[in-house]
Coordinates of C-alpha atoms and ligand atoms in Angstrom, one line a residue:
M1 CA 0.0 0.0 0.0
N2 CA 1.3 3.4 -0.9
V3 CA 1.5 5.2 2.4
N4 CA 3.3 8.5 2.9
R5 CA 5.3 9.7 5.9
D6 CA 2.1 11.0 7.6
G7 CA 0.7 7.5 7.6
L8 CA -1.9 8.5 5.0
T9 CA -2.6 6.3 2.0
R10 CA -2.2 8.0 -1.3
R11 CA -6.0 7.6 -1.9
A12 CA -6.8 9.4 1.4
L13 CA -4.5 12.2 0.4
L14 CA -6.0 12.5 -3.1
V15 CA -9.5 12.5 -1.6
G16 CA -8.3 15.2 0.8
A17 CA -6.7 17.2 -1.9
A18 CA -9.6 16.8 -4.3
A19 CA -12.1 17.8 -1.6
T20 CA -10.0 20.8 -0.6
A21 CA -9.7 21.7 -4.2
A22 CA -13.5 21.6 -4.4
G23 CA -13.4 23.7 -1.3
L24 CA -15.1 20.9 0.7
G25 CA -12.0 20.0 2.8
V26 CA -12.1 16.5 4.2
L27 CA -11.5 18.0 7.6
G28 CA -11.7 14.6 9.5
T29 CA -8.7 13.2 7.6
T30 CA -6.7 16.3 7.0
R31 CA -7.7 17.9 10.3
A32 CA -6.0 15.0 12.2
L33 CA -2.9 16.0 10.4
A34 CA -3.1 19.6 11.4
S35 CA -0.9 19.0 14.4
A36 CA 1.2 16.3 12.5
K37 CA 3.8 18.7 11.0
P38 CA 4.1 22.5 10.7
L39 CA 3.5 24.1 7.4
R40 CA 7.2 25.1 7.2
A41 CA 8.0 21.4 7.2
Y42 CA 5.6 20.4 4.5
A43 CA 7.0 23.3 2.4
A44 CA 10.6 22.4 3.2
D45 CA 10.1 18.8 2.0
K46 CA 9.8 20.3 -1.5
G47 CA 12.5 23.0 -1.2
I48 CA 10.0 25.7 -0.5
L49 CA 10.3 28.4 2.3
F50 CA 6.9 29.0 4.0
G51 CA 6.2 31.9 6.4
S52 CA 4.2 34.9 7.2
S53 CA 4.6 38.6 7.8
I54 CA 4.8 39.6 11.4
S55 CA 4.2 42.7 13.6
G56 CA 5.7 43.5 17.0
H57 CA 2.2 43.9 18.3
A58 CA 1.3 40.3 17.4
L59 CA 4.5 38.9 19.0
K60 CA 3.4 40.4 22.3
D61 CA 0.7 37.7 22.3
P62 CA 2.5 34.6 23.8
S63 CA 0.2 31.9 22.3
F64 CA 0.4 33.6 18.8
A65 CA 4.2 34.0 19.1
E66 CA 4.5 30.2 19.8
L67 CA 2.4 29.4 16.8
F68 CA 4.4 31.8 14.6
K69 CA 7.7 30.3 15.7
S70 CA 6.5 26.7 15.0
Q71 CA 4.9 27.3 11.6
C72 CA 7.2 29.8 9.8
A73 CA 10.6 29.3 8.2
I74 CA 10.7 32.9 6.9
T75 CA 9.1 36.2 7.9
V76 CA 8.9 39.8 6.9
P77 CA 8.1 42.7 9.3
E78 CA 4.9 44.5 8.4
S79 CA 6.3 47.9 9.6
S80 CA 9.6 47.7 11.5
L81 CA 11.8 48.3 8.4
K82 CA 9.7 50.9 6.7
W83 CA 11.0 54.5 6.5
D84 CA 8.3 56.0 8.8
T85 CA 9.2 53.5 11.6
L86 CA 13.0 53.5 11.2
C87 CA 13.2 57.3 10.9
P88 CA 10.7 59.2 13.1
T89 CA 12.9 62.3 12.9
P90 CA 15.2 63.3 10.0
D91 CA 18.4 63.0 12.0
R92 CA 17.7 59.7 13.8
Y93 CA 17.4 56.0 12.8
D94 CA 15.8 53.6 15.3
F95 CA 16.7 50.0 14.3
S96 CA 15.5 48.6 17.7
G97 CA 12.3 47.0 16.3
G98 CA 14.1 45.4 13.3
D99 CA 17.0 44.3 15.4
W100 CA 14.8 42.7 18.0
L101 CA 12.9 40.8 15.4
Y102 CA 16.1 39.7 13.7
G103 CA 17.3 38.4 17.1
L104 CA 14.1 36.4 17.6
C105 CA 14.3 35.0 14.0
K106 CA 17.9 34.0 14.5
S107 CA 17.2 32.1 17.7
N108 CA 14.3 30.3 16.1
D109 CA 15.8 29.3 12.8
I110 CA 13.6 31.8 10.9
L111 CA 14.9 33.8 7.9
M112 CA 13.9 37.5 7.7
R113 CA 13.0 39.5 4.6
G114 CA 13.5 43.3 4.4
H115 CA 10.4 45.3 3.5
T116 CA 10.5 47.9 2.0
L117 CA 13.2 50.5 1.0
V118 CA 11.4 52.6 -1.6
W119 CA 7.6 53.1 -1.6
E120 CA 5.3 56.1 -1.7
Q121 CA 3.5 55.0 1.5
A122 CA 4.9 54.7 5.0
L123 CA 7.1 57.7 4.5
P124 CA 8.1 59.7 7.6
T125 CA 5.8 62.6 8.5
W126 CA 8.8 65.0 7.8
F127 CA 9.3 63.7 4.3
G128 CA 7.2 66.3 2.5
Y129 CA 8.9 69.2 4.4
I130 CA 12.5 68.2 3.7
V131 CA 12.8 66.1 0.5
N132 CA 12.8 68.1 -2.8
S133 CA 13.9 67.6 -6.3
E134 CA 17.4 68.8 -5.4
N135 CA 18.1 66.3 -2.6
A136 CA 15.6 63.4 -3.3
N137 CA 18.1 61.2 -5.1
K138 CA 20.7 61.6 -2.3
M139 CA 18.1 61.1 0.5
M140 CA 16.9 57.9 -1.2
V141 CA 20.4 56.5 -1.8
D142 CA 21.5 57.5 1.7
H143 CA 18.5 55.8 3.3
I144 CA 18.9 52.6 1.3
S145 CA 22.7 52.5 2.0
K146 CA 22.2 53.0 5.8
V147 CA 19.5 50.4 6.2
V148 CA 20.9 47.8 3.9
R149 CA 24.4 48.1 5.4
H150 CA 22.9 47.8 8.9
Y151 CA 21.4 44.4 8.0
A152 CA 24.1 43.3 5.5
G153 CA 24.5 39.6 5.4
K154 CA 21.4 39.2 7.7
V155 CA 18.3 39.3 5.5
H156 CA 17.0 36.7 3.1
S157 CA 16.1 39.3 0.5
W158 CA 15.0 43.0 0.2
D159 CA 11.9 44.5 -1.3
V160 CA 13.9 47.3 -2.8
V161 CA 11.1 49.1 -4.7
N162 CA 7.4 48.4 -3.9
E163 CA 4.3 48.9 -6.0
A164 CA 5.8 51.4 -8.6
F165 CA 3.1 50.8 -11.2
Q166 CA -0.4 52.3 -11.7
I167 CA -1.8 52.1 -15.3
E168 CA -4.6 54.5 -14.3
D169 CA -2.0 57.3 -13.9
G170 CA -1.8 57.4 -17.6
R171 CA 1.9 57.3 -18.2
P172 CA 3.1 55.3 -21.3
D173 CA 5.4 53.3 -19.1
G174 CA 2.6 52.6 -16.6
L175 CA 4.6 54.0 -13.7
K176 CA 2.6 55.3 -10.7
I177 CA 3.1 59.1 -10.2
T178 CA 4.7 59.0 -6.7
P179 CA 7.0 61.5 -4.9
W180 CA 9.9 59.4 -6.1
L181 CA 8.9 59.6 -9.7
R182 CA 8.2 63.3 -9.5
L183 CA 11.3 64.3 -7.6
I184 CA 13.9 62.0 -9.3
G185 CA 12.3 60.7 -12.5
P186 CA 11.8 57.0 -13.6
E187 CA 15.4 56.3 -13.1
Y188 CA 14.8 56.2 -9.4
I189 CA 14.1 52.5 -9.7
E190 CA 17.5 51.4 -11.1
T191 CA 19.2 53.9 -8.8
A192 CA 17.6 52.2 -5.8
F193 CA 18.7 48.7 -6.9
H194 CA 22.3 49.8 -7.5
A195 CA 22.4 51.5 -4.1
A196 CA 21.1 48.3 -2.4
H197 CA 23.6 46.1 -4.2
E198 CA 26.5 48.4 -3.3
A199 CA 25.5 48.3 0.3
D200 CA 25.2 44.5 0.4
P201 CA 26.5 42.7 -2.7
G202 CA 25.3 39.4 -1.4
A203 CA 21.6 40.4 -0.9
T204 CA 18.8 39.1 -3.1
L205 CA 17.1 42.2 -4.5
V206 CA 13.4 42.0 -5.2
Y207 CA 10.9 44.2 -7.1
N208 CA 7.6 43.8 -5.2
E209 CA 4.2 44.4 -6.9
N210 CA 0.5 43.9 -6.2
W211 CA -2.4 43.1 -8.4
L212 CA -0.6 41.1 -11.1
E213 CA -2.7 37.9 -10.8
P214 CA -6.3 38.5 -12.2
D215 CA -6.9 37.6 -15.8
D216 CA -8.4 40.8 -17.2
A217 CA -7.3 43.4 -19.7
G218 CA -6.4 46.1 -17.2
T219 CA -4.1 43.7 -15.3
E220 CA -2.6 42.5 -18.5
K221 CA -1.5 46.1 -19.2
K222 CA 0.1 46.2 -15.8
R223 CA 1.9 42.8 -16.3
N224 CA 3.2 44.0 -19.6
A225 CA 4.5 47.3 -18.0
V226 CA 6.2 45.3 -15.2
L227 CA 7.7 42.9 -17.7
T228 CA 9.0 45.8 -19.9
L229 CA 10.7 47.3 -16.9
L230 CA 12.3 44.1 -15.6
T231 CA 13.5 43.2 -19.1
R232 CA 15.1 46.7 -19.4
L233 CA 16.7 46.4 -16.0
K234 CA 18.1 42.9 -16.8
K235 CA 19.5 44.1 -20.1
S236 CA 21.2 47.0 -18.4
N237 CA 22.7 44.7 -15.7
V238 CA 20.7 46.3 -12.9
P239 CA 21.0 44.0 -9.9
V240 CA 17.4 42.8 -9.6
H241 CA 17.1 39.1 -8.8
A242 CA 13.4 38.4 -8.2
L243 CA 9.9 39.5 -8.6
G244 CA 7.7 39.7 -5.5
I245 CA 4.1 38.8 -6.3
Q246 CA 2.1 40.0 -3.4
S247 CA -1.0 37.8 -4.0
H248 CA -3.6 39.8 -2.0
V249 CA -6.5 38.1 -3.8
Y250 CA -10.3 37.5 -3.7
A251 CA -11.8 34.0 -3.4
E252 CA -14.0 34.7 -6.5
M253 CA -11.2 35.9 -8.8
N254 CA -9.7 33.9 -11.7
I255 CA -6.0 34.1 -10.9
T256 CA -4.6 31.1 -12.8
G257 CA -5.4 32.2 -16.3
P258 CA -3.3 32.1 -19.5
G259 CA -2.2 35.8 -19.3
F260 CA -0.7 35.4 -15.8
N261 CA 0.7 32.0 -16.8
R262 CA 2.4 33.5 -19.8
F263 CA 3.7 36.4 -17.7
L264 CA 5.3 34.1 -15.1
Q265 CA 7.0 32.1 -17.8
Q266 CA 8.4 35.3 -19.3
I267 CA 9.7 36.4 -15.9
A268 CA 11.4 33.0 -15.4
D269 CA 12.8 33.3 -18.9
L270 CA 14.5 36.5 -17.8
G271 CA 16.4 34.5 -15.3
L272 CA 14.4 36.0 -12.4
S273 CA 13.0 33.9 -9.6
F274 CA 9.7 34.9 -8.1
M275 CA 8.2 34.9 -4.6
I276 CA 4.7 35.0 -3.2
T277 CA 5.3 37.8 -0.7
E278 CA 2.0 38.8 0.9
M279 CA -0.7 36.3 0.3
D280 CA -4.1 36.5 1.8
V281 CA -7.6 35.6 0.4
R282 CA -10.6 37.6 1.1
E283 CA -14.2 37.3 -0.2
R284 CA -15.9 40.0 -2.1
N285 CA -19.5 38.8 -2.1
A286 CA -19.6 35.6 -0.1
P287 CA -22.6 34.9 2.1
A288 CA -22.1 35.3 5.9
D289 CA -22.0 31.5 6.4
I290 CA -18.5 30.8 7.7
G291 CA -18.4 27.2 6.4
I292 CA -19.1 28.4 2.8
R293 CA -16.6 31.3 3.1
D294 CA -13.9 29.0 4.5
R295 CA -14.4 26.5 1.7
M296 CA -14.3 29.3 -0.9
I297 CA -11.1 30.6 0.6
A298 CA -9.4 27.2 1.0
S299 CA -10.3 26.3 -2.6
Q300 CA -8.6 29.5 -3.8
Y301 CA -5.5 28.9 -1.8
Y302 CA -5.2 25.4 -3.1
K303 CA -5.9 26.3 -6.7
Y304 CA -3.6 29.3 -6.8
L305 CA -0.7 27.6 -5.0
S306 CA -1.0 24.5 -7.1
F307 CA -0.8 26.7 -10.2
M308 CA 2.1 28.8 -8.8
L309 CA 4.2 25.9 -7.5
Q310 CA 4.3 24.3 -10.9
F311 CA 7.1 26.9 -11.6
P312 CA 10.5 25.9 -10.2
A313 CA 11.3 29.6 -10.0
L314 CA 8.9 29.9 -7.1
K315 CA 10.7 29.0 -3.8
T316 CA 9.1 31.3 -1.2
V317 CA 5.5 31.5 -0.1
I318 CA 4.6 34.1 2.5
T319 CA 1.2 35.0 3.8
W320 CA 0.4 38.5 5.0
G321 CA -0.3 37.5 8.6
L322 CA -0.6 33.9 9.9
S323 CA -3.9 34.3 11.9
D324 CA -7.1 36.2 11.4
R325 CA -6.5 37.6 14.9
Y326 CA -3.9 40.0 13.4
T327 CA -4.8 40.5 9.8
W328 CA -4.6 44.0 8.3
L329 CA -7.8 43.3 6.5
A330 CA -9.9 43.5 9.7
T331 CA -9.3 47.2 9.7
H332 CA -8.3 48.0 6.1
N333 CA -11.0 45.9 4.3
P334 CA -13.7 44.7 6.8
R335 CA -16.8 42.9 5.6
P336 CA -19.9 45.2 5.0
D337 CA -21.9 42.9 7.3
G338 CA -19.3 43.2 10.1
M339 CA -18.6 39.5 10.2
P340 CA -14.9 38.8 11.0
V341 CA -12.7 38.3 8.0
R342 CA -11.1 34.9 7.6
P343 CA -8.2 35.3 5.1
L344 CA -5.5 33.3 6.7
P345 CA -4.4 29.7 7.6
Y346 CA -5.3 30.2 11.3
D347 CA -8.5 31.7 12.6
A348 CA -8.8 34.3 15.3
E349 CA -8.8 31.5 18.0
L350 CA -5.5 30.3 16.5
K351 CA -7.1 27.1 15.2
P352 CA -6.1 25.8 11.8
A353 CA -8.7 26.8 9.1
P354 CA -9.5 24.9 6.0
S355 CA -7.0 27.1 4.2
W356 CA -4.3 25.4 6.4
D357 CA -5.3 22.1 4.8
A358 CA -5.2 23.7 1.4
L359 CA -1.7 25.1 1.9
R360 CA -0.5 21.7 3.2
N361 CA -2.0 19.8 0.3
A362 CA -0.5 22.2 -2.2
F363 CA 2.9 21.7 -0.6
L364 CA 2.4 17.9 -0.5
E365 CA 1.6 17.8 -4.2
A366 CA 4.2 20.4 -5.3
P367 CA 7.2 19.1 -7.4
W368 CA 10.6 19.4 -5.6
R369 CA 12.6 22.6 -6.6
Ligands
G3I1 O1 2.8 52.0 15.2 C1 1.8 53.0 15.0 C2 1.1 53.3 16.4 O2 2.1 53.8 17.3 C3 0.0 54.3 16.2 O3 -0.7 54.5 17.5 C4 -1.0 53.8 15.2 C5 -2.2 54.7 15.0 O4 -1.8 55.8 14.1 O5 -0.3 53.6 13.9 C6 0.7 52.6 14.0 O6 1.4 52.5 12.8 C7 0.5 51.8 11.8 C8 1.3 50.6 11.3 O7 0.6 49.9 10.3 C9 1.6 49.6 12.5 O8 0.4 49.1 12.9 C10 0.3 52.8 10.7 O9 -0.5 53.8 11.1 C11 -0.4 52.0 9.5 O10 -0.4 52.9 8.4 C12 0.5 50.8 9.2 O11 -0.3 50.1 8.2 C13 0.5 49.1 7.4 C14 0.5 49.5 6.0 O12 1.2 48.5 5.2 C15 1.3 50.8 5.8 O13 2.6 50.7 6.2 C16 -0.2 47.8 7.6 O14 -0.1 47.3 8.9 C17 0.5 46.7 6.7 O15 -0.3 45.5 6.7 C18 0.5 47.2 5.2 O16 1.2 46.3 4.5 C19 1.3 46.6 3.1 C20 2.7 46.2 2.6 O17 3.6 46.9 3.3 C21 2.8 46.5 1.1 N1 1.8 45.7 0.3 C22 0.4 46.0 0.8 C23 0.3 45.7 2.3 C24 -1.2 46.0 2.7 O18 -1.5 47.3 2.6

């Protein structure tokens, strides 16, 4: 009989996987496994790093902190390494939050990503009063150099530039009209990557973007704009090594279509790896019934990850939060009916949700990379 290391017959797994795929989730069988191995172990069995973002606030919750340390092989601070947190006043850097998290990661065999060096959000309150077209380039380069040198040799990878595209802004290159674009020009992107590489030549440097997944005409334009940029950067020997695909998605979306598939293949053909950097799954119009919502969400996790993990270039899967207890969506995108959102592998009581099973099954079935 073909039995895997969890003592499950292949048939039981397939039934579990098929049911999860259909969003039904054979909870009896797979639930018994929920405590069998942590998600980081199922992922590691296939050469994949699994983890979640983290906040200092959540780590003050002892039961959550234990869950985080058991499940995650990699993490990324939601705020500790952003400019507004690092630099509350123009003349002072406060690395205490990032250093504390790095210490916790190091003592728990967890890798840490850096997020994010250049973004139009999370800028310090003093930014608008001090930064201008004369000094913007130097201010950006100095910030990158200081932060990347501080963590040189310590981080898994850096999101150097985050969310630089917005087709609706009307530029032919699709770039978002941000303070960086206005004050420096489109070359701010390559300047940022060169500065990060100079500060830590061993660091993996990532361009991180949202809303690349849906199969619609507007998103296709954005994918083409991102591909054009990355192709140009690679041709100019700009040190960019990977694309971060945030994957903040809806359960109802088609996010495994031919356009996205083609895009991912083109990214891989550039010699870039890619990462799922911020995944969570919310519902747009689902009914209030928690069972139905959980099955919709689990089904999307399973379908999307099975699709993405077919690419050997994908080696890192990070959810944006690990438990609904600390999801950003509770405040940033609550349900109109006020029901608690359920976008993550653990619910607000820190119990594994059906999406935990979906992640596990996707890792179990993924090819080795
Ligand atoms: O720490 C302060 C606290 O002292 C203060 O009392 C409180 C009220 O003003 O604000 C706290 O800072 C908040 C911070 O999160 C920490 O909780 C900021 O106001 C708030 O803007 C910040 O929101 C974060 C947001 O990025 C902006 O930095 C979210 O938690 C975080 O989930 C979100 O994450 C982004 C990624 O970086 C990029 N991709 C999209 C993703 C979701 O928007």
